[in-house]
PDB file of C-alpha atoms in Angstrom:
ATOM      1  CA  MET H 529     -38.200 -55.548-137.569  1.00 43.00           C
ATOM      2  CA  ALA H 530     -41.600 -56.904-136.553  1.00 44.00           C
ATOM      3  CA  GLY H 531     -42.120 -54.375-133.766  1.00 46.00           C
ATOM      4  CA  GLU H 532     -41.371 -51.313-135.905  1.00 49.00           C
ATOM      5  CA  LYS H 533     -44.145 -49.204-137.380  1.00 47.00           C
ATOM      6  CA  PRO H 534     -43.984 -48.312-141.060  1.00 50.00           C
ATOM      7  CA  LYS H 535     -42.443 -44.917-141.680  1.00 55.00           C
ATOM      8  CA  THR H 536     -44.523 -44.155-144.766  1.00 56.00           C
ATOM      9  CA  GLY H 537     -47.017 -42.101-142.773  1.00 66.00           C
ATOM     10  CA  ASN H 538     -44.276 -39.996-141.214  1.00 81.00           C
ATOM     11  CA  VAL H 539     -42.772 -39.264-144.621  1.00 85.00           C
ATOM     12  CA  TRP H 540     -46.146 -38.248-146.044  1.00 84.00           C
ATOM     13  CA  ASN H 541     -46.896 -36.014-143.063  1.00 85.00           C
ATOM     14  CA  THR H 542     -43.579 -34.260-143.683  1.00 86.00           C
ATOM     15  CA  VAL H 543     -43.999 -33.710-147.416  1.00 91.00           C
ATOM     16  CA  LYS H 544     -47.766 -33.130-147.383  1.00 92.00           C
ATOM     17  CA  PRO H 545     -47.609 -29.366-146.608  1.00 93.00           C
ATOM     18  CA  PHE H 546     -45.253 -28.926-149.558  1.00 95.00           C
ATOM     19  CA  VAL H 547     -47.327 -31.036-151.960  1.00 93.00           C
ATOM     20  CA  ASN H 548     -50.551 -29.326-150.906  1.00 94.00           C
ATOM     21  CA  GLY H 549     -49.016 -25.859-151.122  1.00 94.00           C
ATOM     22  CA  GLY H 550     -47.635 -26.401-154.611  1.00 94.00           C
ATOM     23  CA  ALA H 551     -50.854 -27.980-155.878  1.00 95.00           C
ATOM     24  CA  SER H 552     -53.035 -25.176-154.514  1.00 95.00           C
ATOM     25  CA  GLY H 553     -50.771 -22.504-156.001  1.00 92.00           C
ATOM     26  CA  MET H 554     -50.748 -24.158-159.427  1.00 91.00           C
ATOM     27  CA  LEU H 555     -54.534 -24.566-159.427  1.00 92.00           C
ATOM     28  CA  ALA H 556     -54.936 -20.910-158.470  1.00 92.00           C
ATOM     29  CA  THR H 557     -52.662 -19.897-161.339  1.00 87.00           C
ATOM     30  CA  CYS H 558     -54.734 -21.909-163.821  1.00 87.00           C
ATOM     31  CA  VAL H 559     -57.866 -20.073-162.652  1.00 86.00           C
ATOM     32  CA  ILE H 560     -56.415 -16.568-162.339  1.00 83.00           C
ATOM     33  CA  GLN H 561     -53.922 -16.471-165.245  1.00 71.00           C
ATOM     34  CA  PRO H 562     -55.222 -13.870-167.755  1.00 60.00           C
ATOM     35  CA  VAL H 563     -56.009 -15.146-171.233  1.00 48.00           C
ATOM     36  CA  ASP H 564     -53.793 -12.528-172.857  1.00 45.00           C
ATOM     37  CA  MET H 565     -50.816 -13.818-170.868  1.00 53.00           C
ATOM     38  CA  ILE H 566     -51.359 -17.472-171.682  1.00 59.00           C
ATOM     39  CA  LYS H 567     -47.845 -17.655-173.100  1.00 58.00           C
ATOM     40  CA  GLY H 568     -46.550 -17.071-169.614  1.00 63.00           C
ATOM     41  CA  LEU H 569     -48.691 -19.818-168.109  1.00 74.00           C
ATOM     42  CA  SER H 570     -45.874 -22.375-168.185  1.00 77.00           C
ATOM     43  CA  ALA H 571     -43.603 -19.995-166.279  1.00 79.00           C
ATOM     44  CA  GLY H 572     -46.437 -19.198-163.861  1.00 80.00           C
ATOM     45  CA  LEU H 573     -47.020 -22.878-163.166  1.00 86.00           C
ATOM     46  CA  LEU H 574     -43.303 -23.560-162.758  1.00 88.00           C
ATOM     47  CA  ARG H 575     -43.086 -20.631-160.344  1.00 86.00           C
ATOM     48  CA  GLN H 576     -45.919 -22.043-158.235  1.00 90.00           C
ATOM     49  CA  ALA H 577     -44.404 -25.546-158.363  1.00 92.00           C
ATOM     50  CA  THR H 578     -41.199 -24.164-156.868  1.00 93.00           C
ATOM     51  CA  TYR H 579     -41.981 -20.950-154.971  1.00 93.00           C
ATOM     52  CA  THR H 580     -45.372 -21.789-153.477  1.00 94.00           C
ATOM     53  CA  THR H 581     -44.417 -25.388-152.739  1.00 95.00           C
ATOM     54  CA  ALA H 582     -41.461 -24.157-150.706  1.00 95.00           C
ATOM     55  CA  ARG H 583     -43.104 -21.214-148.957  1.00 95.00           C
ATOM     56  CA  LEU H 584     -46.393 -22.817-147.876  1.00 95.00           C
ATOM     57  CA  GLY H 585     -44.701 -26.058-146.921  1.00 95.00           C
ATOM     58  CA  SER H 586     -42.015 -24.258-144.935  1.00 95.00           C
ATOM     59  CA  PHE H 587     -44.546 -22.021-143.216  1.00 95.00           C
ATOM     60  CA  ARG H 588     -46.646 -24.947-142.013  1.00 94.00           C
ATOM     61  CA  ILE H 589     -43.584 -26.867-140.811  1.00 94.00           C
ATOM     62  CA  LEU H 590     -42.292 -23.781-138.976  1.00 95.00           C
ATOM     63  CA  THR H 591     -45.631 -22.939-137.353  1.00 95.00           C
ATOM     64  CA  ASN H 592     -46.219 -26.556-136.299  1.00 93.00           C
ATOM     65  CA  LYS H 593     -42.827 -26.637-134.592  1.00 93.00           C
ATOM     66  CA  ALA H 594     -43.468 -23.254-132.972  1.00 94.00           C
ATOM     67  CA  ILE H 595     -46.885 -24.377-131.698  1.00 94.00           C
ATOM     68  CA  ALA H 596     -45.318 -27.541-130.274  1.00 93.00           C
ATOM     69  CA  ALA H 597     -42.718 -25.411-128.507  1.00 92.00           C
ATOM     70  CA  ASN H 598     -45.550 -23.215-127.212  1.00 89.00           C
ATOM     71  CA  ASP H 599     -47.264 -26.204-125.521  1.00 89.00           C
ATOM     72  CA  GLY H 600     -49.921 -26.381-128.232  1.00 88.00           C
ATOM     73  CA  LYS H 601     -51.181 -22.835-127.693  1.00 89.00           C
ATOM     74  CA  PRO H 602     -51.952 -20.529-130.664  1.00 88.00           C
ATOM     75  CA  LEU H 603     -48.998 -18.445-131.742  1.00 91.00           C
ATOM     76  CA  PRO H 604     -48.948 -14.681-131.174  1.00 92.00           C
ATOM     77  CA  LEU H 605     -49.041 -12.587-134.328  1.00 92.00           C
ATOM     78  CA  TYR H 606     -45.351 -11.649-134.232  1.00 93.00           C
ATOM     79  CA  GLN H 607     -44.318 -15.317-134.240  1.00 94.00           C
ATOM     80  CA  LYS H 608     -46.583 -15.995-137.217  1.00 94.00           C
ATOM     81  CA  ALA H 609     -45.010 -12.998-138.933  1.00 95.00           C
ATOM     82  CA  LEU H 610     -41.514 -14.350-138.293  1.00 95.00           C
ATOM     83  CA  CYS H 611     -42.522 -17.736-139.682  1.00 96.00           C
ATOM     84  CA  GLY H 612     -43.970 -15.961-142.727  1.00 95.00           C
ATOM     85  CA  LEU H 613     -40.791 -13.954-143.272  1.00 95.00           C
ATOM     86  CA  THR H 614     -38.649 -17.085-143.103  1.00 96.00           C
ATOM     87  CA  ALA H 615     -40.939 -19.097-145.363  1.00 96.00           C
ATOM     88  CA  GLY H 616     -41.006 -16.272-147.885  1.00 95.00           C
ATOM     89  CA  ALA H 617     -37.212 -16.148-148.030  1.00 95.00           C
ATOM     90  CA  ILE H 618     -36.986 -19.925-148.541  1.00 96.00           C
ATOM     91  CA  GLY H 619     -39.639 -19.897-151.239  1.00 95.00           C
ATOM     92  CA  ALA H 620     -38.064 -16.987-153.102  1.00 92.00           C
ATOM     93  CA  CYS H 621     -34.622 -18.603-153.177  1.00 93.00           C
ATOM     94  CA  VAL H 622     -36.108 -21.767-154.644  1.00 93.00           C
ATOM     95  CA  GLY H 623     -38.457 -20.022-157.066  1.00 91.00           C
ATOM     96  CA  SER H 624     -36.291 -17.116-158.257  1.00 90.00           C
ATOM     97  CA  PRO H 625     -35.297 -18.689-161.634  1.00 91.00           C
ATOM     98  CA  ALA H 626     -38.920 -19.383-162.553  1.00 88.00           C
ATOM     99  CA  ASP H 627     -39.897 -15.895-161.390  1.00 85.00           C
ATOM    100  CA  LEU H 628     -37.259 -14.359-163.659  1.00 86.00           C
ATOM    101  CA  ALA H 629     -38.539 -16.405-166.602  1.00 86.00           C
ATOM    102  CA  LEU H 630     -42.109 -15.293-165.882  1.00 83.00           C
ATOM    103  CA  ILE H 631     -41.196 -11.600-165.684  1.00 82.00           C
ATOM    104  CA  ARG H 632     -39.218 -11.705-168.932  1.00 84.00           C
ATOM    105  CA  MET H 633     -41.844 -13.676-170.849  1.00 83.00           C
ATOM    106  CA  GLN H 634     -44.604 -11.282-169.836  1.00 78.00           C
ATOM    107  CA  ALA H 635     -42.452  -8.221-170.596  1.00 79.00           C
ATOM    108  CA  ASP H 636     -41.310  -9.491-173.992  1.00 78.00           C
ATOM    109  CA  ALA H 637     -44.375  -8.241-175.848  1.00 73.00           C
ATOM    110  CA  THR H 638     -43.813  -4.701-174.567  1.00 77.00           C
ATOM    111  CA  LEU H 639     -40.244  -4.487-175.913  1.00 77.00           C
ATOM    112  CA  PRO H 640     -39.194  -3.219-179.348  1.00 78.00           C
ATOM    113  CA  ALA H 641     -38.929  -6.057-181.872  1.00 76.00           C
ATOM    114  CA  ALA H 642     -35.126  -5.915-181.895  1.00 76.00           C
ATOM    115  CA  GLN H 643     -34.951  -6.390-178.121  1.00 79.00           C
ATOM    116  CA  ARG H 644     -37.422  -9.247-177.750  1.00 80.00           C
ATOM    117  CA  ARG H 645     -36.060 -12.535-176.498  1.00 81.00           C
ATOM    118  CA  HIS H 646     -38.733 -14.788-178.044  1.00 80.00           C
ATOM    119  CA  TYR H 647     -38.801 -17.409-175.293  1.00 83.00           C
ATOM    120  CA  LYS H 648     -41.063 -20.336-176.285  1.00 83.00           C
ATOM    121  CA  ASN H 649     -41.860 -21.484-172.747  1.00 84.00           C
ATOM    122  CA  ALA H 650     -40.472 -21.394-169.229  1.00 85.00           C
ATOM    123  CA  PHE H 651     -37.929 -24.149-169.779  1.00 88.00           C
ATOM    124  CA  HIS H 652     -36.705 -22.538-172.996  1.00 89.00           C
ATOM    125  CA  ALA H 653     -36.325 -19.266-171.096  1.00 87.00           C
ATOM    126  CA  LEU H 654     -34.249 -20.934-168.379  1.00 89.00           C
ATOM    127  CA  TYR H 655     -32.127 -22.684-171.022  1.00 90.00           C
ATOM    128  CA  ARG H 656     -31.508 -19.442-172.918  1.00 90.00           C
ATOM    129  CA  ILE H 657     -30.728 -17.440-169.798  1.00 89.00           C
ATOM    130  CA  THR H 658     -28.232 -20.068-168.670  1.00 91.00           C
ATOM    131  CA  GLY H 659     -26.600 -20.275-172.098  1.00 90.00           C
ATOM    132  CA  ASP H 660     -26.508 -16.529-172.823  1.00 87.00           C
ATOM    133  CA  GLU H 661     -25.831 -15.107-169.377  1.00 88.00           C
ATOM    134  CA  GLY H 662     -24.557 -17.960-167.196  1.00 90.00           C
ATOM    135  CA  VAL H 663     -26.120 -20.075-164.453  1.00 91.00           C
ATOM    136  CA  LEU H 664     -25.922 -17.357-161.826  1.00 90.00           C
ATOM    137  CA  ALA H 665     -28.049 -15.117-164.045  1.00 88.00           C
ATOM    138  CA  LEU H 666     -31.017 -17.324-163.069  1.00 90.00           C
ATOM    139  CA  TRP H 667     -30.881 -15.543-159.725  1.00 90.00           C
ATOM    140  CA  LYS H 668     -30.609 -12.054-161.240  1.00 83.00           C
ATOM    141  CA  GLY H 669     -32.670  -9.796-159.051  1.00 74.00           C
ATOM    142  CA  ALA H 670     -32.840 -12.486-156.348  1.00 82.00           C
ATOM    143  CA  GLY H 671     -32.076  -9.933-153.645  1.00 79.00           C
ATOM    144  CA  PRO H 672     -35.191  -7.815-154.200  1.00 75.00           C
ATOM    145  CA  THR H 673     -37.152 -10.981-155.024  1.00 80.00           C
ATOM    146  CA  VAL H 674     -36.351 -12.450-151.616  1.00 89.00           C
ATOM    147  CA  VAL H 675     -37.119  -9.186-149.799  1.00 87.00           C
ATOM    148  CA  ARG H 676     -40.406  -8.815-151.679  1.00 84.00           C
ATOM    149  CA  ALA H 677     -41.345 -12.432-150.933  1.00 90.00           C
ATOM    150  CA  MET H 678     -40.572 -11.979-147.243  1.00 94.00           C
ATOM    151  CA  ALA H 679     -42.847  -8.924-147.081  1.00 94.00           C
ATOM    152  CA  LEU H 680     -45.630 -10.575-149.089  1.00 93.00           C
ATOM    153  CA  ASN H 681     -45.587 -13.790-147.091  1.00 95.00           C
ATOM    154  CA  MET H 682     -45.408 -11.998-143.767  1.00 95.00           C
ATOM    155  CA  GLY H 683     -48.618 -10.218-144.772  1.00 94.00           C
ATOM    156  CA  MET H 684     -50.269 -13.198-146.451  1.00 95.00           C
ATOM    157  CA  LEU H 685     -49.448 -16.094-144.139  1.00 95.00           C
ATOM    158  CA  ALA H 686     -49.554 -14.410-140.737  1.00 94.00           C
ATOM    159  CA  SER H 687     -52.776 -12.529-141.483  1.00 95.00           C
ATOM    160  CA  TYR H 688     -54.517 -15.671-142.770  1.00 96.00           C
ATOM    161  CA  ASP H 689     -53.838 -17.724-139.643  1.00 93.00           C
ATOM    162  CA  GLN H 690     -54.749 -14.754-137.443  1.00 94.00           C
ATOM    163  CA  ALA H 691     -57.977 -14.124-139.370  1.00 96.00           C
ATOM    164  CA  VAL H 692     -58.955 -17.807-139.206  1.00 95.00           C
ATOM    165  CA  GLU H 693     -58.603 -17.743-135.428  1.00 93.00           C
ATOM    166  CA  PHE H 694     -60.667 -14.554-135.202  1.00 94.00           C
ATOM    167  CA  PHE H 695     -63.467 -15.602-137.571  1.00 95.00           C
ATOM    168  CA  LYS H 696     -63.711 -19.171-136.288  1.00 92.00           C
ATOM    169  CA  ASP H 697     -62.985 -18.901-132.570  1.00 89.00           C
ATOM    170  CA  THR H 698     -64.102 -15.360-131.755  1.00 90.00           C
ATOM    171  CA  MET H 699     -66.983 -14.825-134.172  1.00 91.00           C
ATOM    172  CA  GLY H 700     -68.032 -18.467-134.506  1.00 89.00           C
ATOM    173  CA  LEU H 701     -68.388 -18.377-138.296  1.00 91.00           C
ATOM    174  CA  THR H 702     -68.763 -21.507-140.414  1.00 93.00           C
ATOM    175  CA  GLU H 703     -65.735 -23.109-142.044  1.00 93.00           C
ATOM    176  CA  ALA H 704     -66.622 -21.894-145.539  1.00 93.00           C
ATOM    177  CA  THR H 705     -67.213 -18.309-144.396  1.00 95.00           C
ATOM    178  CA  THR H 706     -64.040 -18.386-142.325  1.00 96.00           C
ATOM    179  CA  VAL H 707     -61.892 -19.564-145.237  1.00 95.00           C
ATOM    180  CA  VAL H 708     -63.314 -17.004-147.678  1.00 95.00           C
ATOM    181  CA  GLY H 709     -63.103 -14.150-145.162  1.00 96.00           C
ATOM    182  CA  ALA H 710     -59.598 -15.024-144.015  1.00 97.00           C
ATOM    183  CA  SER H 711     -58.501 -15.429-147.636  1.00 97.00           C
ATOM    184  CA  ALA H 712     -59.724 -11.909-148.452  1.00 96.00           C
ATOM    185  CA  VAL H 713     -57.889 -10.455-145.450  1.00 97.00           C
ATOM    186  CA  SER H 714     -54.770 -12.373-146.455  1.00 96.00           C
ATOM    187  CA  GLY H 715     -54.947 -11.094-150.025  1.00 96.00           C
ATOM    188  CA  PHE H 716     -55.227  -7.465-148.933  1.00 96.00           C
ATOM    189  CA  PHE H 717     -52.261  -7.615-146.550  1.00 96.00           C
ATOM    190  CA  ALA H 718     -50.171  -9.557-149.045  1.00 95.00           C
ATOM    191  CA  ALA H 719     -50.650  -6.723-151.539  1.00 94.00           C
ATOM    192  CA  ALA H 720     -50.169  -3.920-149.002  1.00 93.00           C
ATOM    193  CA  CYS H 721     -46.928  -5.359-147.630  1.00 93.00           C
ATOM    194  CA  SER H 722     -45.368  -6.328-150.949  1.00 91.00           C
ATOM    195  CA  LEU H 723     -46.117  -3.571-153.469  1.00 92.00           C
ATOM    196  CA  PRO H 724     -43.081  -1.343-152.722  1.00 89.00           C
ATOM    197  CA  PHE H 725     -40.738  -4.315-152.993  1.00 86.00           C
ATOM    198  CA  ASP H 726     -42.529  -5.641-156.065  1.00 82.00           C
ATOM    199  CA  TYR H 727     -41.963  -2.342-157.824  1.00 84.00           C
ATOM    200  CA  VAL H 728     -38.225  -2.432-157.149  1.00 82.00           C
ATOM    201  CA  LYS H 729     -37.916  -6.129-158.030  1.00 74.00           C
ATOM    202  CA  THR H 730     -39.700  -5.715-161.346  1.00 76.00           C
ATOM    203  CA  GLN H 731     -37.632  -2.677-162.330  1.00 81.00           C
ATOM    204  CA  ILE H 732     -34.420  -4.592-161.671  1.00 80.00           C
ATOM    205  CA  GLN H 733     -35.504  -7.684-163.595  1.00 72.00           C
ATOM    206  CA  LYS H 734     -36.860  -5.795-166.615  1.00 78.00           C
ATOM    207  CA  MET H 735     -33.996  -3.346-167.125  1.00 81.00           C
ATOM    208  CA  GLN H 736     -31.747  -3.671-170.152  1.00 80.00           C
ATOM    209  CA  PRO H 737     -28.456  -1.924-170.903  1.00 80.00           C
ATOM    210  CA  ASP H 738     -28.501   1.246-172.975  1.00 77.00           C
ATOM    211  CA  ALA H 739     -26.351   1.853-176.060  1.00 78.00           C
ATOM    212  CA  SER H 740     -23.261   2.335-173.897  1.00 81.00           C
ATOM    213  CA  GLY H 741     -23.881  -0.864-171.940  1.00 80.00           C
ATOM    214  CA  LYS H 742     -24.988   0.846-168.733  1.00 84.00           C
ATOM    215  CA  TYR H 743     -28.033  -0.150-166.685  1.00 86.00           C
ATOM    216  CA  ALA H 744     -30.527   2.313-165.225  1.00 85.00           C
ATOM    217  CA  TYR H 745     -29.944   1.015-161.690  1.00 88.00           C
ATOM    218  CA  SER H 746     -26.873  -0.480-160.078  1.00 85.00           C
ATOM    219  CA  GLY H 747     -29.018  -2.527-157.694  1.00 81.00           C
ATOM    220  CA  SER H 748     -32.213  -2.624-155.675  1.00 80.00           C
ATOM    221  CA  LEU H 749     -31.058   0.042-153.216  1.00 86.00           C
ATOM    222  CA  ASP H 750     -30.131   2.383-156.069  1.00 91.00           C
ATOM    223  CA  CYS H 751     -33.560   1.759-157.632  1.00 90.00           C
ATOM    224  CA  PHE H 752     -35.268   2.492-154.317  1.00 89.00           C
ATOM    225  CA  VAL H 753     -33.339   5.728-153.752  1.00 92.00           C
ATOM    226  CA  LYS H 754     -33.882   7.038-157.282  1.00 91.00           C
ATOM    227  CA  THR H 755     -37.583   6.183-157.185  1.00 89.00           C
ATOM    228  CA  PHE H 756     -38.000   7.823-153.776  1.00 92.00           C
ATOM    229  CA  LYS H 757     -36.240  10.986-154.947  1.00 91.00           C
ATOM    230  CA  ALA H 758     -38.314  11.139-158.112  1.00 89.00           C
ATOM    231  CA  GLY H 759     -41.752  10.537-156.613  1.00 87.00           C
ATOM    232  CA  GLY H 760     -41.606  10.216-152.829  1.00 89.00           C
ATOM    233  CA  PRO H 761     -42.886   7.274-150.738  1.00 87.00           C
ATOM    234  CA  PHE H 762     -46.296   7.138-152.417  1.00 86.00           C
ATOM    235  CA  LYS H 763     -44.597   6.446-155.751  1.00 87.00           C
ATOM    236  CA  PHE H 764     -44.187   2.854-154.565  1.00 89.00           C
ATOM    237  CA  TYR H 765     -47.956   2.563-154.061  1.00 89.00           C
ATOM    238  CA  THR H 766     -48.902   3.889-157.477  1.00 84.00           C
ATOM    239  CA  GLY H 767     -51.615   1.643-158.860  1.00 85.00           C
ATOM    240  CA  PHE H 768     -52.308  -0.105-155.553  1.00 91.00           C
ATOM    241  CA  PRO H 769     -55.968  -0.885-156.376  1.00 92.00           C
ATOM    242  CA  VAL H 770     -54.943  -2.548-159.637  1.00 91.00           C
ATOM    243  CA  TYR H 771     -52.095  -4.378-157.914  1.00 91.00           C
ATOM    244  CA  CYS H 772     -54.418  -5.557-155.145  1.00 92.00           C
ATOM    245  CA  VAL H 773     -56.896  -6.853-157.727  1.00 90.00           C
ATOM    246  CA  ARG H 774     -54.022  -8.728-159.367  1.00 88.00           C
ATOM    247  CA  ILE H 775     -52.529 -10.195-156.180  1.00 91.00           C
ATOM    248  CA  ALA H 776     -55.507 -10.771-153.879  1.00 93.00           C
ATOM    249  CA  PRO H 777     -57.529 -13.151-156.102  1.00 93.00           C
ATOM    250  CA  HIS H 778     -54.574 -15.498-156.513  1.00 92.00           C
ATOM    251  CA  VAL H 779     -53.956 -15.457-152.772  1.00 94.00           C
ATOM    252  CA  MET H 780     -57.623 -16.143-152.097  1.00 95.00           C
ATOM    253  CA  MET H 781     -57.830 -18.989-154.610  1.00 95.00           C
ATOM    254  CA  THR H 782     -54.645 -20.525-153.218  1.00 95.00           C
ATOM    255  CA  TRP H 783     -56.135 -20.684-149.714  1.00 96.00           C
ATOM    256  CA  ILE H 784     -59.498 -21.936-150.962  1.00 96.00           C
ATOM    257  CA  PHE H 785     -57.913 -24.688-153.056  1.00 96.00           C
ATOM    258  CA  LEU H 786     -55.636 -25.610-150.157  1.00 96.00           C
ATOM    259  CA  ASN H 787     -58.629 -25.972-147.859  1.00 95.00           C
ATOM    260  CA  GLN H 788     -60.416 -28.178-150.381  1.00 95.00           C
ATOM    261  CA  ILE H 789     -57.330 -30.339-150.915  1.00 95.00           C
ATOM    262  CA  GLN H 790     -56.976 -30.823-147.173  1.00 94.00           C
ATOM    263  CA  LYS H 791     -60.653 -31.757-146.829  1.00 93.00           C
ATOM    264  CA  PHE H 792     -60.336 -34.268-149.659  1.00 94.00           C
ATOM    265  CA  GLU H 793     -57.244 -35.843-148.106  1.00 92.00           C
ATOM    266  CA  LYS H 794     -59.013 -36.099-144.768  1.00 90.00           C
ATOM    267  CA  SER H 795     -62.020 -37.788-146.409  1.00 91.00           C
ATOM    268  CA  ILE H 796     -59.810 -40.536-147.869  1.00 89.00           C
ATOM    269  CA  GLY H 797     -57.668 -40.943-144.785  1.00 84.00           C
ATOM    270  CA  LEU H 798     -54.486 -39.236-145.946  1.00 82.00           C
TER     271      LEU H 798
END
């Protein structure tokens, strides 16, 4: 009808957080992905196209709705954390198949020759997993993956928004300094919150049956209990500096690319 406004803008505003999130995650992966793991780049990109698209898009939608319900006032930290937990769960459910492919492709080189799977790329890995183990096997280890993603995104997303408010509003820093500083804070808390769950998730996804067909762990809880008994709580934080160096740069680059994408879109009126 003549009096109706076009709905194109509304559609774009809805999908934009998802598009921007996925694009920033994929760009960060291209920058951070180690050269010696280039074979896993396709799986890394697919993971970002699914997992990061869903989690960053969901987080922004959730926080926008929460801010609207809060009469436009900034959200308290616990509400940001809840939004981060929810967004992490959504992202992990969507991205779990690609995450499984990535873990297996990167672990393949460490296995004895007879046990290697020889996946050519991420899509070949998904095809083989489906054919050899069934469709539901794509979500093998999804439980610990979701829990780990909830912890990581609670730390990453909530701390970033909180740090931006502090650096920008309280300290009066410039936009560039605020983004870099908040990104560093976000990277640290993402690593600190997620490492214990990452350890369990990786152990579950990498395990293979022994000669009798038995697995080392019956599930994530069994892995947690056995690890705790063997090494105590600090066992889960073994190698934290290395893990932080691995996680934090990707988190930082994701936020920096996201900021640049948003600035570009604003400059062209999107």
